[in-house]
Amino acid sequence: MSSLSLRHDWSRDEIQQLLELPLVDLLWQSQQVHRQANPGYQVQLASLLSVKTGGCEEDCAYCPQSMHHSSDVSAHPQLEVAPVLERARAAKAAGAHRFCMGWAWREIRDGAPFEAMLSMVRGVRELGLEACVTAGMLTDQQASRLAEAGLTAYNHNLDTSPEHYDQIITTRTYQERLETLARVRRSGITLCCGGIIGMGEGTDDRAGLLQVLANLNPHPESVPINALVAVEGTPLEELTSVDPLELVRMVATARILMPHSRVRLSAGREQMNREAQVLCLLAGADSIFYGDQLLTTGNPDVATDRELLAAAGVTALGKIPASASMNCVPAH
Ligand code: SAM
Ligand code: DTB
Ligand code: SF4
């Protein structure tokens, strides 16, 4: 571990000042932190699968899976354990190091679907992959059963600042999100928590989100930074894509604030050119989603991402075979 000091007392002004630095100065700072914290500069490849798609009771304005919106995504039954593990095996064969599974749920309910989730977690761990689940709120007992099953990380995003939050979601409060995060932390599972930019927020909101994240003690081990994918039929469909350099700034600032966290360059890469993505890697991103599907929207294919990493001159944590493809069984 490096000698980087870890702070949990950042003020919003300090963070906003970082976000607004001249880009070259911000990058200079973030790269120094990044290289000290991650000397070998390896990028983690994480593959994502939507296990339960659509029909969600929450009204998150960005999300095509909400039953409150009129996007094309319809509700599907949860996938069975075997095809999920087949996808995990394919992801591993293509070089993934982590396998993330999503459920379009407000909260985890007990019963057969939860038992299947536990089997999926065990199966993914038996393959030697890290396992991450994102499935909404959970109880202490569910968190400890997931921990027992070997779950590496639970993803639950704060999405935006406390102030901007009620423009985006009305069916679940910021406080409830924080309580879910605390429950995951108590269970011993690592935390994956980040947000989305490009939802009409100001720089002060971006600073506000980063402030809440950076002042969690310990920091979330994993911090996904998403750019909004504006999906037709959602209330945010008309929003124009965020300037990729804004994503570079978010990544760089997250890296400075949370030196040892894995900062994930998440949704929105299809809207970015290769050079902007390389800038995000330079700024301190050390993970990408790997495979041509996120949950319901697209992501660059594995060949394109192999070229991206080669062009940037960074290596992946897992071993990528020379001709990696993700020979996936169709999810639905
Ligand atoms: N239902 C669970 C929940 O909300 O925690 C898990 C799935 S949810 C789709 C996971 C995360 O994906 C959300 O918290 C949000 O940050 C991100 N996300 C969803 N739709 C997005 C979009 N259109 N653009 C960018 N990020 C998105
Ligand atoms: C996260 O922060 N981003 C990922 C993962 N965690 C689950 C999901 C992105 C979803 C993008 C929209 C979609 O594909 O539905
Ligand atoms: Fe449901 Fe998660 Fe989508 Fe919100 S982000 S509508 S909780 S699936």
mmCIF file of N, CA, C and O in Angstrom, residues 11 24 47 52 56 72 95 104 119 123 136 157 162 169 259 289:
data_model
loop_
_atom_site.group_PDB
_atom_site.id
_atom_site.type_symbol
_atom_site.label_atom_id
_atom_site.label_comp_id
_atom_site.label_asym_id
_atom_site.label_seq_id
_atom_site.Cartn_x
_atom_site.Cartn_y
_atom_site.Cartn_z
ATOM 1 N N SER A 11 -14.489 19.144 1.730
ATOM 2 C CA SER A 11 -15.603 20.086 1.613
ATOM 3 C C SER A 11 -16.028 20.128 0.145
ATOM 4 O O SER A 11 -15.260 19.784 -0.753
ATOM 5 N N VAL A 24 -5.372 20.228 -17.818
ATOM 6 C CA VAL A 24 -4.018 19.656 -17.767
ATOM 7 C C VAL A 24 -3.512 19.580 -16.316
ATOM 8 O O VAL A 24 -2.784 18.651 -15.956
ATOM 9 N N SER A 47 -17.534 -7.890 -16.664
ATOM 10 C CA SER A 47 -18.646 -8.139 -17.592
ATOM 11 C C SER A 47 -19.961 -8.080 -16.826
ATOM 12 O O SER A 47 -20.025 -8.427 -15.656
ATOM 13 N N LYS A 52 -32.422 -10.062 -14.265
ATOM 14 C CA LYS A 52 -33.870 -9.784 -14.217
ATOM 15 C C LYS A 52 -34.059 -8.402 -14.853
ATOM 16 O O LYS A 52 -33.616 -7.389 -14.299
ATOM 17 N N CYS A 56 -39.490 -2.644 -13.402
ATOM 18 C CA CYS A 56 -39.101 -2.211 -12.055
ATOM 19 C C CYS A 56 -40.057 -1.148 -11.502
ATOM 20 O O CYS A 56 -40.478 -0.238 -12.216
ATOM 21 N N ASP A 72 -38.694 0.801 -24.717
ATOM 22 C CA ASP A 72 -38.965 -0.490 -25.369
ATOM 23 C C ASP A 72 -38.702 -1.700 -24.477
ATOM 24 O O ASP A 72 -39.035 -2.816 -24.845
ATOM 25 N N GLY A 95 -11.535 -13.073 -20.903
ATOM 26 C CA GLY A 95 -10.563 -12.268 -20.150
ATOM 27 C C GLY A 95 -11.148 -11.424 -19.027
ATOM 28 O O GLY A 95 -10.426 -10.635 -18.422
ATOM 29 N N ALA A 104 -33.584 -5.808 -11.974
ATOM 30 C CA ALA A 104 -34.404 -4.587 -11.997
ATOM 31 C C ALA A 104 -35.427 -4.669 -10.874
ATOM 32 O O ALA A 104 -36.627 -4.839 -11.107
ATOM 33 N N SER A 119 -27.076 -19.006 -5.591
ATOM 34 C CA SER A 119 -26.403 -20.051 -6.391
ATOM 35 C C SER A 119 -25.549 -19.412 -7.486
ATOM 36 O O SER A 119 -24.464 -19.902 -7.800
ATOM 37 N N GLY A 123 -21.590 -19.887 -7.893
ATOM 38 C CA GLY A 123 -21.070 -20.407 -9.165
ATOM 39 C C GLY A 123 -20.031 -19.484 -9.769
ATOM 40 O O GLY A 123 -18.995 -19.937 -10.274
ATOM 41 N N GLY A 136 -30.950 -3.510 -5.851
ATOM 42 C CA GLY A 136 -31.766 -2.615 -5.032
ATOM 43 C C GLY A 136 -31.503 -2.779 -3.544
ATOM 44 O O GLY A 136 -30.424 -3.228 -3.134
ATOM 45 N N ASN A 157 -25.857 2.566 -6.394
ATOM 46 C CA ASN A 157 -25.348 3.909 -6.700
ATOM 47 C C ASN A 157 -26.136 5.004 -5.991
ATOM 48 O O ASN A 157 -27.333 4.876 -5.778
ATOM 49 N N PRO A 162 -27.291 14.944 -3.176
ATOM 50 C CA PRO A 162 -28.536 14.914 -2.401
ATOM 51 C C PRO A 162 -29.534 15.970 -2.908
ATOM 52 O O PRO A 162 -30.743 15.727 -2.915
ATOM 53 N N ILE A 169 -35.329 10.773 -8.947
ATOM 54 C CA ILE A 169 -36.041 9.611 -8.374
ATOM 55 C C ILE A 169 -36.972 10.101 -7.267
ATOM 56 O O ILE A 169 -36.545 10.869 -6.398
ATOM 57 N N PRO A 259 -8.010 7.476 -3.615
ATOM 58 C CA PRO A 259 -6.842 6.963 -4.339
ATOM 59 C C PRO A 259 -6.840 5.458 -4.569
ATOM 60 O O PRO A 259 -6.404 4.994 -5.617
ATOM 61 N N PHE A 289 -16.354 -1.790 -18.331
ATOM 62 C CA PHE A 289 -17.251 -2.917 -18.589
ATOM 63 C C PHE A 289 -16.851 -3.540 -19.911
ATOM 64 O O PHE A 289 -16.580 -2.836 -20.884
#
